[in-house]
mmCIF file of C-alpha atoms in Angstrom:
data_model
loop_
_atom_site.group_PDB
_atom_site.id
_atom_site.type_symbol
_atom_site.label_atom_id
_atom_site.label_comp_id
_atom_site.label_asym_id
_atom_site.label_seq_id
_atom_site.Cartn_x
_atom_site.Cartn_y
_atom_site.Cartn_z
ATOM 1 C CA MET A 1 120.836 84.286 122.926
ATOM 2 C CA ALA A 2 119.924 84.185 119.370
ATOM 3 C CA GLN A 3 118.285 86.975 117.502
ATOM 4 C CA PHE A 4 115.328 87.053 115.383
ATOM 5 C CA VAL A 5 115.951 87.223 111.837
ATOM 6 C CA ALA A 6 112.849 88.445 109.811
ATOM 7 C CA GLU A 7 111.963 87.157 106.128
ATOM 8 C CA THR A 8 111.337 89.963 103.983
ATOM 9 C CA SER A 9 110.331 90.366 100.379
ATOM 10 C CA LYS A 10 112.860 91.715 97.451
ATOM 11 C CA ALA A 11 111.282 95.245 98.055
ATOM 12 C CA GLY A 12 112.186 94.709 101.903
ATOM 13 C CA ALA A 13 108.821 94.301 103.435
ATOM 14 C CA PHE A 14 108.325 92.012 106.320
ATOM 15 C CA VAL A 15 106.762 88.405 105.287
ATOM 16 C CA ARG A 16 105.199 86.649 108.150
ATOM 17 C CA GLN A 17 105.487 82.738 108.231
ATOM 18 C CA PRO A 18 102.381 80.901 107.387
ATOM 19 C CA ASN A 19 100.756 78.735 110.371
ATOM 20 C CA HIS A 20 101.951 75.097 109.905
ATOM 21 C CA PHE A 21 99.223 72.953 112.335
ATOM 22 C CA THR A 22 95.673 73.948 111.221
ATOM 23 C CA ASP A 23 93.573 71.186 113.087
ATOM 24 C CA ARG A 24 90.909 72.047 115.110
ATOM 25 C CA VAL A 25 89.371 71.122 118.440
ATOM 26 C CA THR A 26 85.625 70.925 117.748
ATOM 27 C CA ALA A 27 82.084 70.389 119.989
ATOM 28 C CA ASP A 28 81.234 67.434 117.924
ATOM 29 C CA GLY A 29 84.715 65.927 117.708
ATOM 30 C CA SER A 30 84.456 65.483 114.155
ATOM 31 C CA SER A 31 87.804 67.225 113.544
ATOM 32 C CA GLY A 32 89.230 64.184 115.489
ATOM 33 C CA TYR A 33 89.795 66.227 118.423
ATOM 34 C CA PRO A 34 86.886 66.620 120.777
ATOM 35 C CA VAL A 35 86.307 69.376 123.311
ATOM 36 C CA GLU A 36 87.421 67.649 126.710
ATOM 37 C CA SER A 37 88.277 69.289 129.919
ATOM 38 C CA GLY A 38 91.953 68.734 131.012
ATOM 39 C CA CYS A 39 92.954 67.334 127.859
ATOM 40 C CA TYR A 40 94.797 70.322 125.928
ATOM 41 C CA ARG A 41 97.492 72.647 126.939
ATOM 42 C CA LEU A 42 97.963 76.131 125.473
ATOM 43 C CA PHE A 43 101.585 77.341 125.175
ATOM 44 C CA VAL A 44 102.421 81.054 125.241
ATOM 45 C CA SER A 45 104.710 83.807 125.784
ATOM 46 C CA LEU A 46 103.512 86.572 127.861
ATOM 47 C CA ALA A 47 105.494 88.884 125.375
ATOM 48 C CA CYS A 48 103.625 87.705 122.245
ATOM 49 C CA PRO A 49 100.751 89.658 121.172
ATOM 50 C CA TRP A 50 99.366 86.740 119.077
ATOM 51 C CA ALA A 51 99.578 84.374 122.032
ATOM 52 C CA HIS A 52 98.086 87.170 124.387
ATOM 53 C CA ARG A 53 94.910 87.126 122.451
ATOM 54 C CA ALA A 54 94.228 83.378 123.515
ATOM 55 C CA ILE A 55 95.461 84.200 127.047
ATOM 56 C CA ILE A 56 92.926 86.745 127.439
ATOM 57 C CA VAL A 57 89.954 85.032 125.686
ATOM 58 C CA ARG A 58 90.656 81.670 127.881
ATOM 59 C CA ARG A 59 90.554 83.674 131.037
ATOM 60 C CA LEU A 60 87.611 85.577 129.967
ATOM 61 C CA LEU A 61 85.336 82.527 129.212
ATOM 62 C CA GLY A 62 86.397 80.707 132.268
ATOM 63 C CA LEU A 63 88.648 77.931 130.137
ATOM 64 C CA ASP A 64 91.368 78.402 132.448
ATOM 65 C CA GLU A 65 89.980 75.752 134.518
ATOM 66 C CA HIS A 66 89.815 73.344 131.563
ATOM 67 C CA ILE A 67 92.852 73.956 129.200
ATOM 68 C CA SER A 68 96.126 74.307 131.035
ATOM 69 C CA LEU A 69 98.711 76.838 130.371
ATOM 70 C CA GLY A 70 102.458 76.519 129.833
ATOM 71 C CA ILE A 71 104.637 79.891 129.495
ATOM 72 C CA VAL A 72 107.782 79.939 127.786
ATOM 73 C CA ASP A 73 110.893 82.479 128.724
ATOM 74 C CA PRO A 74 110.512 85.625 126.831
ATOM 75 C CA ILE A 75 114.013 85.324 125.575
ATOM 76 C CA ARG A 76 114.381 82.621 122.838
ATOM 77 C CA ASP A 77 117.998 81.316 122.547
ATOM 78 C CA GLU A 78 119.422 79.549 118.971
ATOM 79 C CA LYS A 79 116.844 76.384 119.735
ATOM 80 C CA GLY A 80 113.833 79.027 120.287
ATOM 81 C CA TRP A 81 111.484 79.427 123.006
ATOM 82 C CA ARG A 82 112.644 77.571 126.112
ATOM 83 C CA PHE A 83 110.828 76.603 129.444
ATOM 84 C CA THR A 84 113.311 77.914 131.740
ATOM 85 C CA LEU A 85 110.735 79.621 133.778
ATOM 86 C CA ASP A 86 109.576 76.224 134.912
ATOM 87 C CA GLU A 87 111.545 74.212 137.699
ATOM 88 C CA GLY A 88 114.167 72.213 136.049
ATOM 89 C CA GLY A 89 113.971 74.145 132.773
ATOM 90 C CA ARG A 90 111.108 71.760 131.532
ATOM 91 C CA ASP A 91 107.574 72.018 131.021
ATOM 92 C CA PRO A 92 105.890 70.193 133.857
ATOM 93 C CA VAL A 93 103.251 68.540 131.687
ATOM 94 C CA THR A 94 105.289 67.546 128.897
ATOM 95 C CA GLY A 95 108.927 67.159 129.817
ATOM 96 C CA ALA A 96 109.906 69.440 127.059
ATOM 97 C CA ALA A 97 112.746 72.031 127.464
ATOM 98 C CA TYR A 98 112.133 73.650 124.194
ATOM 99 C CA LEU A 99 108.978 74.276 122.021
ATOM 100 C CA SER A 100 110.835 72.842 119.292
ATOM 101 C CA GLU A 101 110.816 69.534 120.513
ATOM 102 C CA LEU A 102 107.097 69.384 120.522
ATOM 103 C CA TYR A 103 107.037 70.770 117.004
ATOM 104 C CA LEU A 104 109.728 68.071 115.721
ATOM 105 C CA ALA A 105 107.436 65.283 117.682
ATOM 106 C CA SER A 106 104.393 66.327 115.806
ATOM 107 C CA ASP A 107 106.142 66.805 112.622
ATOM 108 C CA PRO A 108 109.800 65.561 112.155
ATOM 109 C CA SER A 109 109.846 67.283 108.824
ATOM 110 C CA PHE A 110 109.053 70.847 110.153
ATOM 111 C CA SER A 111 111.751 73.412 109.114
ATOM 112 C CA GLY A 112 110.071 76.682 110.004
ATOM 113 C CA ARG A 113 109.985 79.047 113.477
ATOM 114 C CA TRP A 114 108.590 77.462 116.523
ATOM 115 C CA THR A 115 105.667 79.763 117.422
ATOM 116 C CA VAL A 116 103.134 80.626 120.038
ATOM 117 C CA PRO A 117 100.364 80.225 120.816
ATOM 118 C CA THR A 118 100.711 76.390 120.296
ATOM 119 C CA PHE A 119 97.520 74.244 121.132
ATOM 120 C CA TYR A 120 98.733 70.935 122.579
ATOM 121 C CA ASP A 121 96.888 67.534 122.792
ATOM 122 C CA THR A 122 98.233 65.840 126.019
ATOM 123 C CA LYS A 123 96.617 62.488 125.168
ATOM 124 C CA THR A 124 97.980 62.039 121.612
ATOM 125 C CA GLN A 125 101.035 64.018 122.499
ATOM 126 C CA ARG A 126 100.714 66.128 119.202
ATOM 127 C CA ILE A 127 100.065 69.736 118.341
ATOM 128 C CA VAL A 128 96.659 70.423 117.502
ATOM 129 C CA THR A 129 97.072 73.969 116.105
ATOM 130 C CA ASN A 130 99.412 77.158 116.021
ATOM 131 C CA ASP A 131 96.701 78.982 113.863
ATOM 132 C CA TYR A 132 96.424 81.950 116.328
ATOM 133 C CA PRO A 133 93.539 83.508 114.461
ATOM 134 C CA GLN A 134 91.314 80.492 114.691
ATOM 135 C CA ILE A 135 92.321 79.418 118.257
ATOM 136 C CA THR A 136 90.171 82.202 119.989
ATOM 137 C CA LEU A 137 87.502 81.921 117.823
ATOM 138 C CA ASP A 138 87.172 78.341 118.574
ATOM 139 C CA PHE A 139 87.359 79.239 122.050
ATOM 140 C CA SER A 140 84.087 81.208 121.867
ATOM 141 C CA THR A 141 82.179 78.838 119.322
ATOM 142 C CA GLN A 142 83.545 75.205 119.999
ATOM 143 C CA TRP A 143 84.108 75.271 123.702
ATOM 144 C CA ARG A 144 80.711 76.812 124.865
ATOM 145 C CA SER A 145 79.676 73.689 126.681
ATOM 146 C CA LEU A 146 82.686 74.671 129.119
ATOM 147 C CA HIS A 147 82.288 78.423 129.582
ATOM 148 C CA LYS A 148 81.665 79.671 132.767
ATOM 149 C CA SER A 149 78.524 81.111 133.622
ATOM 150 C CA GLY A 150 78.062 84.407 132.411
ATOM 151 C CA ALA A 151 80.657 84.417 130.308
ATOM 152 C CA PRO A 152 80.786 87.183 127.267
ATOM 153 C CA ASP A 153 79.732 86.199 123.769
ATOM 154 C CA LEU A 154 83.049 87.500 122.367
ATOM 155 C CA TYR A 155 81.893 86.151 118.616
ATOM 156 C CA PRO A 156 78.181 86.647 118.434
ATOM 157 C CA ALA A 157 76.558 85.148 115.329
ATOM 158 C CA THR A 158 74.804 88.748 114.427
ATOM 159 C CA LEU A 159 78.103 90.599 114.716
ATOM 160 C CA ARG A 160 80.614 87.998 112.912
ATOM 161 C CA ALA A 161 80.578 89.699 109.635
ATOM 162 C CA ASP A 162 81.392 93.189 111.007
ATOM 163 C CA ILE A 163 83.939 91.423 113.233
ATOM 164 C CA ASP A 164 85.409 89.696 110.532
ATOM 165 C CA ALA A 165 85.862 92.719 108.376
ATOM 166 C CA VAL A 166 87.403 94.997 111.163
ATOM 167 C CA ASN A 167 89.666 92.164 112.407
ATOM 168 C CA ALA A 168 91.180 91.792 108.715
ATOM 169 C CA ASP A 169 91.898 95.674 108.336
ATOM 170 C CA VAL A 170 93.436 95.901 111.792
ATOM 171 C CA TYR A 171 95.391 92.568 111.270
ATOM 172 C CA ALA A 172 97.000 93.788 107.947
ATOM 173 C CA ASP A 173 97.778 97.571 108.982
ATOM 174 C CA VAL A 174 97.874 97.685 112.740
ATOM 175 C CA ASN A 175 98.651 93.837 114.213
ATOM 176 C CA ASN A 176 100.997 93.021 111.441
ATOM 177 C CA GLY A 177 101.618 96.574 110.676
ATOM 178 C CA VAL A 178 103.985 97.353 113.600
ATOM 179 C CA TYR A 179 106.114 94.342 112.514
ATOM 180 C CA ARG A 180 106.180 95.496 108.835
ATOM 181 C CA CYS A 181 107.454 98.691 110.172
ATOM 182 C CA GLY A 182 110.134 97.278 112.447
ATOM 183 C CA PHE A 183 111.466 94.710 110.287
ATOM 184 C CA ALA A 184 111.237 96.445 106.870
ATOM 185 C CA ASP A 185 114.952 96.476 105.520
ATOM 186 C CA SER A 186 114.289 99.249 103.136
ATOM 187 C CA GLN A 187 113.105 102.848 103.552
ATOM 188 C CA GLN A 188 110.082 102.446 101.170
ATOM 189 C CA ALA A 189 108.720 99.276 102.772
ATOM 190 C CA TYR A 190 109.184 101.073 106.241
ATOM 191 C CA GLU A 191 107.455 104.330 105.168
ATOM 192 C CA GLU A 192 104.689 102.453 103.217
ATOM 193 C CA ALA A 193 104.067 100.099 106.363
ATOM 194 C CA TYR A 194 104.125 103.390 108.819
ATOM 195 C CA GLU A 195 101.700 105.185 106.303
ATOM 196 C CA ARG A 196 99.026 102.473 106.384
ATOM 197 C CA LEU A 197 99.726 102.099 110.142
ATOM 198 C CA PHE A 198 98.759 105.242 111.392
ATOM 199 C CA HIS A 199 96.005 105.824 108.849
ATOM 200 C CA ARG A 200 94.270 102.835 110.440
ATOM 201 C CA LEU A 201 94.731 104.069 113.906
ATOM 202 C CA ASP A 202 93.120 107.075 113.022
ATOM 203 C CA VAL A 203 90.198 105.293 111.493
ATOM 204 C CA PRO A 204 88.926 103.712 114.867
ATOM 205 C CA SER A 205 89.726 106.867 116.712
ATOM 206 C CA GLU A 206 86.939 108.116 114.711
ATOM 207 C CA ARG A 207 84.528 105.334 115.399
ATOM 208 C CA LEU A 208 85.470 104.826 119.288
ATOM 209 C CA SER A 209 84.844 108.692 119.554
ATOM 210 C CA HIS A 210 80.955 107.833 119.564
ATOM 211 C CA GLN A 211 80.782 104.107 120.944
ATOM 212 C CA ARG A 212 82.500 102.143 123.609
ATOM 213 C CA TYR A 213 83.774 99.096 121.472
ATOM 214 C CA LEU A 214 84.772 98.472 117.791
ATOM 215 C CA VAL A 215 81.808 96.609 116.898
ATOM 216 C CA GLY A 216 78.216 96.760 118.658
ATOM 217 C CA ASP A 217 77.723 97.698 122.129
ATOM 218 C CA GLN A 218 79.675 94.821 123.577
ATOM 219 C CA LEU A 219 83.381 93.603 124.269
ATOM 220 C CA THR A 220 84.111 91.216 121.077
ATOM 221 C CA GLU A 221 87.074 89.441 119.615
ATOM 222 C CA ALA A 222 87.725 92.684 117.648
ATOM 223 C CA ASP A 223 88.409 94.681 120.975
ATOM 224 C CA ILE A 224 90.726 91.737 122.162
ATOM 225 C CA ARG A 225 92.986 91.690 118.934
ATOM 226 C CA PHE A 226 93.419 95.392 118.651
ATOM 227 C CA PHE A 227 94.014 95.778 122.451
ATOM 228 C CA THR A 228 97.121 93.168 122.344
ATOM 229 C CA THR A 229 98.777 95.512 119.893
ATOM 230 C CA LEU A 230 97.724 98.830 121.469
ATOM 231 C CA VAL A 231 98.963 97.711 124.946
ATOM 232 C CA ARG A 232 102.769 97.335 123.428
ATOM 233 C CA PHE A 233 102.390 100.471 121.472
ATOM 234 C CA ASP A 234 104.267 102.750 123.788
ATOM 235 C CA ALA A 235 106.713 100.042 125.595
ATOM 236 C CA VAL A 236 107.868 98.698 122.315
ATOM 237 C CA TYR A 237 106.260 99.661 119.115
ATOM 238 C CA HIS A 238 106.782 103.435 118.969
ATOM 239 C CA GLY A 239 110.720 103.268 119.837
ATOM 240 C CA HIS A 240 111.927 99.753 118.889
ATOM 241 C CA PHE A 241 109.745 99.538 115.595
ATOM 242 C CA LYS A 242 110.127 102.965 114.612
ATOM 243 C CA ALA A 243 106.038 103.906 114.793
ATOM 244 C CA ASN A 244 106.768 107.148 116.205
ATOM 245 C CA ARG A 245 104.447 109.434 114.540
ATOM 246 C CA GLN A 246 102.883 109.484 118.117
ATOM 247 C CA LYS A 247 102.202 107.308 121.176
ATOM 248 C CA LEU A 248 99.255 105.608 122.250
ATOM 249 C CA ALA A 249 98.946 108.138 125.243
ATOM 250 C CA GLU A 250 98.899 111.038 122.664
ATOM 251 C CA PHE A 251 95.771 109.457 120.981
ATOM 252 C CA PRO A 252 93.046 110.913 123.263
ATOM 253 C CA VAL A 253 90.252 108.418 121.976
ATOM 254 C CA LEU A 254 92.372 105.380 121.754
ATOM 255 C CA TRP A 255 94.174 105.852 124.756
ATOM 256 C CA ALA A 256 91.071 106.129 126.907
ATOM 257 C CA TYR A 257 89.686 103.085 124.754
ATOM 258 C CA ALA A 258 92.764 101.101 125.649
ATOM 259 C CA ARG A 259 92.659 101.949 129.388
ATOM 260 C CA ASP A 260 88.828 100.600 129.300
ATOM 261 C CA LEU A 261 90.018 97.377 128.141
ATOM 262 C CA PHE A 262 92.894 97.128 130.290
ATOM 263 C CA GLN A 263 90.919 97.789 133.317
ATOM 264 C CA THR A 264 88.306 94.871 132.204
ATOM 265 C CA PRO A 265 88.093 92.087 134.701
ATOM 266 C CA GLY A 266 90.292 89.428 133.092
ATOM 267 C CA VAL A 267 92.264 91.489 130.506
ATOM 268 C CA GLY A 268 94.978 94.004 132.384
ATOM 269 C CA GLU A 269 96.080 91.097 134.773
ATOM 270 C CA THR A 270 97.130 89.172 131.791
ATOM 271 C CA VAL A 271 99.866 92.017 130.746
ATOM 272 C CA ASP A 272 103.384 91.708 131.851
ATOM 273 C CA PHE A 273 105.343 94.700 130.605
ATOM 274 C CA ASP A 274 108.473 93.485 131.895
ATOM 275 C CA GLN A 275 108.382 90.209 129.712
ATOM 276 C CA ILE A 276 106.924 92.184 126.626
ATOM 277 C CA LYS A 277 110.073 94.917 126.973
ATOM 278 C CA ARG A 278 112.692 91.769 127.672
ATOM 279 C CA HIS A 279 111.703 89.883 124.725
ATOM 280 C CA TYR A 280 111.409 92.633 122.140
ATOM 281 C CA TYR A 281 114.637 94.473 123.212
ATOM 282 C CA ALA A 282 116.616 91.725 123.992
ATOM 283 C CA THR A 283 115.841 89.380 121.188
ATOM 284 C CA HIS A 284 115.577 91.663 117.823
ATOM 285 C CA LEU A 285 119.715 92.454 118.049
ATOM 286 C CA ASN A 286 119.495 93.733 114.646
ATOM 287 C CA ILE A 287 117.437 96.349 115.730
ATOM 288 C CA ASN A 288 118.731 97.039 119.046
ATOM 289 C CA PRO A 289 122.423 95.393 118.965
ATOM 290 C CA THR A 290 123.065 96.480 122.528
ATOM 291 C CA GLY A 291 120.480 94.330 123.987
ATOM 292 C CA ILE A 292 119.682 97.195 126.404
ATOM 293 C CA VAL A 293 116.002 97.225 127.643
ATOM 294 C CA PRO A 294 114.405 100.419 128.478
ATOM 295 C CA VAL A 295 113.186 101.217 132.052
ATOM 296 C CA GLY A 296 110.352 103.021 130.865
ATOM 297 C CA PRO A 297 107.711 103.835 130.004
ATOM 298 C CA ASP A 298 105.776 104.740 132.914
ATOM 299 C CA VAL A 299 102.720 102.443 133.066
ATOM 300 C CA SER A 300 100.898 103.789 136.112
ATOM 301 C CA GLY A 301 98.725 105.417 133.766
ATOM 302 C CA TRP A 302 97.063 102.484 132.588
ATOM 303 C CA GLN A 303 95.045 102.406 135.904
ATOM 304 C CA THR A 304 93.890 106.119 135.602
ATOM 305 C CA PRO A 305 90.287 106.834 135.029
ATOM 306 C CA HIS A 306 89.126 106.312 131.398
ATOM 307 C CA GLY A 307 86.119 108.187 131.293
ATOM 308 C CA ARG A 308 84.172 105.750 128.755
ATOM 309 C CA VAL A 309 80.548 104.462 129.303
#
C-alpha cells in the first residue's frame, strides 16, 4: 500500500494536478474520436467523487449500454490504481494490471499521478481524456444520439450560463474545498479553506430552501457535481478532512436535498460507502497513520423520506 502525498503551495495550500489528456469524443467525429457504441471504456473508482460524476451521468442518460465500465480497487499501491477487483487482477478489456500502464502506453513521457475518471478508446488503445469536467458535459451534449428514451437533459442550453456559474463556485469551495481542508499543511491554509467551504455550503442552503434543484426546476449537471461531495461528507470529509463545523445531516435543507438526489433512480445505486471509506482512510496515511477504517456513520438515513417536492 502506498500513501497519497498531496502537492501543496509554499503557503501550505493543496494544489490539484491539472488534467493531462484533454481530447474529446464528438458527435461529428471532428476531434478524431467519433461517438460510437461499444468503442470506449470509462475507468473509475467508486470511491472517487470526480469519477462518480461520470458514473451517474452515464447511468442517467442510458450510456451504460454503449460505454463499458472498468472499476479499479479503492486501495492504491506504489504503482497507483489497480485492477485487483477483476479476475486475475487484470482489466478484462485491456489486459492491464494497473491504470498506469494505459497512461504510459498513451504517453510514455507522462510523469504525473494516474487519475480517474479516464476515458479510453479500445480501438486505438489510447486514452482520450482524463478531463473530468468535460467528460460529463460531453456525455450530455455529444452523445445525444445514443441517449435512452426519456433521458434527462442535464445541461440544457437555456441554463448553461447559470449551471457553469454554480459549478465554478461549488468546485472552488466545495468539491475541491474539502481537499483543501484535508491536505492543507499549514493552519492558515486549512482555516481559509474551512471558512470558504462552509460559506459556500450556506449559500445553496438558502437557495434550496425555496427550490428543489440548484438551477431551474430540473435535475442538472450542477446537482450531480454537488451531490458527489455531499454524499461523502459525513462518511469521510467531516472527520478525515477536518471539515467539521457540522455534519451534512445537521444542515436541514442540504440533508433533505441530498436524500432527494440519492433516492433518484440511477443515483443512489451508484454510491458505495464501503469503497469510499476504505479508499480515504486506508490511502491517506499521512492523515490517518493507523489505516483504521471507521465503522460508521449509519447510512440508513439516506433512505428516509426527504419531503421535497
